[in-house]
Amino acid sequence: TIDLSSTNMVTLSGNINDGSGSDIKGALVTLKASDATVTTAKADTSGNYSAAVKSGTYSVSASNAG
């Protein structure tokens, strides 16, 4: 859970990788706000993602079909 409630809009970004540290390209990242708003982002070929979201508290999860 990430608390971003002190600002109006923020860019949340990160990197998705497996347990060995290898980047997971194309992973679907889901950002779920405490008010149930859901934002998604897709990781690029280096496993990096970013999404503009309203301030608040978010749960972040990632999945990959591969």
CSV table of N, CA and C in Angstrom, one decimal:
chain,number,residue,atom,x,y,z
A,1,THR,N,0.8,-1.2,0.0
A,1,THR,CA,0.0,0.0,0.0
A,1,THR,C,0.9,1.2,0.0
A,2,ILE,N,0.6,2.2,-0.8
A,2,ILE,CA,1.3,3.4,-1.0
A,2,ILE,C,0.4,4.6,-0.7
A,3,ASP,N,0.8,5.5,0.3
A,3,ASP,CA,-0.1,6.6,0.6
A,3,ASP,C,0.4,7.8,-0.1
A,4,LEU,N,-0.4,8.4,-1.1
A,4,LEU,CA,-0.1,9.5,-1.9
A,4,LEU,C,-1.1,10.7,-1.6
A,5,SER,N,-1.6,10.7,-0.4
A,5,SER,CA,-2.7,11.6,-0.2
A,5,SER,C,-2.3,13.1,0.0
A,6,SER,N,-1.0,13.4,0.1
A,6,SER,CA,-0.6,14.8,0.3
A,6,SER,C,-0.5,15.7,-0.9
A,7,THR,N,-0.8,15.1,-2.1
A,7,THR,CA,-0.7,15.9,-3.3
A,7,THR,C,-2.0,15.7,-4.2
A,8,ASN,N,-2.2,16.5,-5.2
A,8,ASN,CA,-3.4,16.4,-6.0
A,8,ASN,C,-3.2,15.3,-7.1
A,9,MET,N,-2.2,15.4,-7.9
A,9,MET,CA,-1.9,14.4,-8.9
A,9,MET,C,-0.4,14.0,-8.8
A,10,VAL,N,-0.2,12.7,-9.0
A,10,VAL,CA,1.2,12.2,-9.0
A,10,VAL,C,1.4,11.2,-10.1
A,11,THR,N,2.7,11.0,-10.4
A,11,THR,CA,3.0,9.9,-11.3
A,11,THR,C,3.6,8.8,-10.5
A,12,LEU,N,3.0,7.7,-10.5
A,12,LEU,CA,3.5,6.5,-9.8
A,12,LEU,C,4.3,5.7,-10.8
A,13,SER,N,5.5,5.3,-10.5
A,13,SER,CA,6.3,4.6,-11.5
A,13,SER,C,7.1,3.5,-10.8
A,14,GLY,N,7.6,2.5,-11.5
A,14,GLY,CA,8.4,1.5,-10.9
A,14,GLY,C,8.9,0.5,-11.9
A,15,ASN,N,9.4,-0.6,-11.5
A,15,ASN,CA,9.9,-1.6,-12.3
A,15,ASN,C,9.4,-3.0,-11.8
A,16,ILE,N,8.9,-3.8,-12.8
A,16,ILE,CA,8.4,-5.1,-12.5
A,16,ILE,C,9.5,-6.1,-12.8
A,17,ASN,N,9.9,-7.0,-11.9
A,17,ASN,CA,10.9,-8.0,-12.2
A,17,ASN,C,10.5,-9.3,-11.4
A,18,ASP,N,11.1,-10.4,-11.8
A,18,ASP,CA,10.9,-11.6,-11.1
A,18,ASP,C,11.8,-11.8,-9.9
A,19,GLY,N,11.7,-12.9,-9.2
A,19,GLY,CA,12.6,-13.1,-8.0
A,19,GLY,C,14.0,-13.1,-8.3
A,20,SER,N,14.5,-13.4,-9.5
A,20,SER,CA,15.9,-13.3,-9.8
A,20,SER,C,16.4,-12.0,-10.3
A,21,GLY,N,15.4,-11.0,-10.4
A,21,GLY,CA,15.8,-9.7,-10.8
A,21,GLY,C,15.6,-9.4,-12.3
A,22,SER,N,15.2,-10.4,-13.1
A,22,SER,CA,14.9,-10.2,-14.5
A,22,SER,C,13.7,-9.4,-14.7
A,23,ASP,N,13.8,-8.4,-15.6
A,23,ASP,CA,12.6,-7.5,-15.9
A,23,ASP,C,11.5,-8.3,-16.6
A,24,ILE,N,10.3,-8.0,-16.3
A,24,ILE,CA,9.1,-8.7,-16.9
A,24,ILE,C,8.5,-7.7,-17.8
A,25,LYS,N,8.8,-7.8,-19.1
A,25,LYS,CA,8.2,-6.9,-20.1
A,25,LYS,C,6.8,-7.2,-20.3
A,26,GLY,N,6.0,-6.2,-20.5
A,26,GLY,CA,4.6,-6.3,-20.8
A,26,GLY,C,3.7,-6.7,-19.7
A,27,ALA,N,4.2,-6.7,-18.4
A,27,ALA,CA,3.4,-7.0,-17.3
A,27,ALA,C,2.2,-5.9,-17.1
A,28,LEU,N,1.1,-6.4,-16.7
A,28,LEU,CA,0.0,-5.5,-16.5
A,28,LEU,C,0.0,-5.1,-15.0
A,29,VAL,N,0.2,-3.8,-14.7
A,29,VAL,CA,0.2,-3.2,-13.4
A,29,VAL,C,-1.1,-2.6,-13.0
A,30,THR,N,-1.7,-3.0,-11.9
A,30,THR,CA,-3.0,-2.5,-11.5
A,30,THR,C,-2.8,-1.7,-10.2
A,31,LEU,N,-3.3,-0.5,-10.2
A,31,LEU,CA,-3.2,0.4,-9.1
A,31,LEU,C,-4.6,0.6,-8.6
A,32,LYS,N,-4.9,0.1,-7.4
A,32,LYS,CA,-6.3,0.2,-6.9
A,32,LYS,C,-6.3,1.2,-5.7
A,33,ALA,N,-7.1,2.3,-5.9
A,33,ALA,CA,-7.2,3.3,-4.8
A,33,ALA,C,-8.1,2.9,-3.7
A,34,SER,N,-7.9,3.5,-2.6
A,34,SER,CA,-8.8,3.2,-1.4
A,34,SER,C,-10.3,3.4,-1.7
A,35,ASP,N,-10.6,4.3,-2.7
A,35,ASP,CA,-12.0,4.6,-3.0
A,35,ASP,C,-12.5,3.6,-4.1
A,36,ALA,N,-11.7,2.6,-4.4
A,36,ALA,CA,-12.0,1.5,-5.4
A,36,ALA,C,-11.7,1.9,-6.9
A,37,THR,N,-11.2,3.1,-7.1
A,37,THR,CA,-10.8,3.5,-8.5
A,37,THR,C,-9.6,2.7,-8.9
A,38,VAL,N,-9.7,2.1,-10.1
A,38,VAL,CA,-8.6,1.3,-10.6
A,38,VAL,C,-8.0,2.0,-11.8
A,39,THR,N,-6.6,2.0,-11.8
A,39,THR,CA,-5.8,2.5,-12.9
A,39,THR,C,-4.9,1.4,-13.3
A,40,THR,N,-4.7,1.2,-14.6
A,40,THR,CA,-3.7,0.2,-15.1
A,40,THR,C,-2.7,0.8,-15.9
A,41,ALA,N,-1.5,0.1,-16.0
A,41,ALA,CA,-0.4,0.5,-16.8
A,41,ALA,C,0.3,-0.7,-17.3
A,42,LYS,N,0.9,-0.7,-18.4
A,42,LYS,CA,1.6,-1.8,-19.0
A,42,LYS,C,3.1,-1.5,-18.9
A,43,ALA,N,3.9,-2.5,-18.4
A,43,ALA,CA,5.3,-2.4,-18.4
A,43,ALA,C,5.9,-2.4,-19.8
A,44,ASP,N,7.0,-1.6,-20.0
A,44,ASP,CA,7.6,-1.6,-21.3
A,44,ASP,C,8.6,-2.8,-21.4
A,45,THR,N,9.4,-2.8,-22.4
A,45,THR,CA,10.4,-3.9,-22.6
A,45,THR,C,11.4,-4.0,-21.6
A,46,SER,N,11.6,-3.0,-20.7
A,46,SER,CA,12.6,-3.1,-19.6
A,46,SER,C,11.9,-3.3,-18.3
A,47,GLY,N,10.6,-3.6,-18.3
A,47,GLY,CA,9.8,-3.8,-17.1
A,47,GLY,C,9.4,-2.5,-16.4
A,48,ASN,N,9.6,-1.4,-17.0
A,48,ASN,CA,9.3,-0.1,-16.3
A,48,ASN,C,7.8,0.3,-16.6
A,49,TYR,N,7.2,0.9,-15.7
A,49,TYR,CA,5.8,1.4,-15.9
A,49,TYR,C,5.6,2.8,-15.2
A,50,SER,N,4.6,3.5,-15.6
A,50,SER,CA,4.3,4.8,-14.9
A,50,SER,C,2.8,5.0,-15.2
A,51,ALA,N,2.2,5.7,-14.3
A,51,ALA,CA,0.8,6.1,-14.4
A,51,ALA,C,0.5,7.3,-13.6
A,52,ALA,N,-0.3,8.2,-14.2
A,52,ALA,CA,-0.7,9.4,-13.5
A,52,ALA,C,-2.0,9.1,-12.7
A,53,VAL,N,-2.0,9.4,-11.4
A,53,VAL,CA,-3.1,9.0,-10.6
A,53,VAL,C,-3.4,10.2,-9.6
A,54,LYS,N,-4.6,10.2,-9.2
A,54,LYS,CA,-5.0,11.2,-8.1
A,54,LYS,C,-4.4,10.8,-6.8
A,55,SER,N,-4.1,11.8,-6.0
A,55,SER,CA,-3.5,11.5,-4.7
A,55,SER,C,-4.4,10.6,-3.9
A,56,GLY,N,-3.8,9.8,-3.1
A,56,GLY,CA,-4.6,8.8,-2.3
A,56,GLY,C,-3.7,7.6,-1.9
A,57,THR,N,-4.3,6.6,-1.4
A,57,THR,CA,-3.6,5.4,-1.0
A,57,THR,C,-3.9,4.3,-2.0
A,58,TYR,N,-2.9,3.6,-2.4
A,58,TYR,CA,-3.1,2.6,-3.5
A,58,TYR,C,-2.5,1.3,-3.1
A,59,SER,N,-3.1,0.2,-3.6
A,59,SER,CA,-2.5,-1.1,-3.6
A,59,SER,C,-2.0,-1.4,-5.0
A,60,VAL,N,-0.8,-1.9,-5.1
A,60,VAL,CA,-0.2,-2.1,-6.4
A,60,VAL,C,0.0,-3.6,-6.6
A,61,SER,N,-0.5,-4.1,-7.8
A,61,SER,CA,-0.2,-5.5,-8.1
A,61,SER,C,0.2,-5.6,-9.6
A,62,ALA,N,0.8,-6.7,-9.9
A,62,ALA,CA,1.2,-6.9,-11.3
A,62,ALA,C,0.9,-8.4,-11.7
A,63,SER,N,0.6,-8.5,-13.0
A,63,SER,CA,0.4,-9.9,-13.6
A,63,SER,C,1.0,-9.9,-15.0
A,64,ASN,N,1.3,-11.2,-15.4
A,64,ASN,CA,1.8,-11.4,-16.7
A,64,ASN,C,1.3,-12.7,-17.3
A,65,ALA,N,0.8,-12.6,-18.5
A,65,ALA,CA,0.2,-13.8,-19.1
A,65,ALA,C,1.3,-14.9,-19.5
A,66,GLY,N,2.5,-14.5,-19.6
A,66,GLY,CA,3.6,-15.4,-20.0
A,66,GLY,C,4.1,-16.2,-19.0
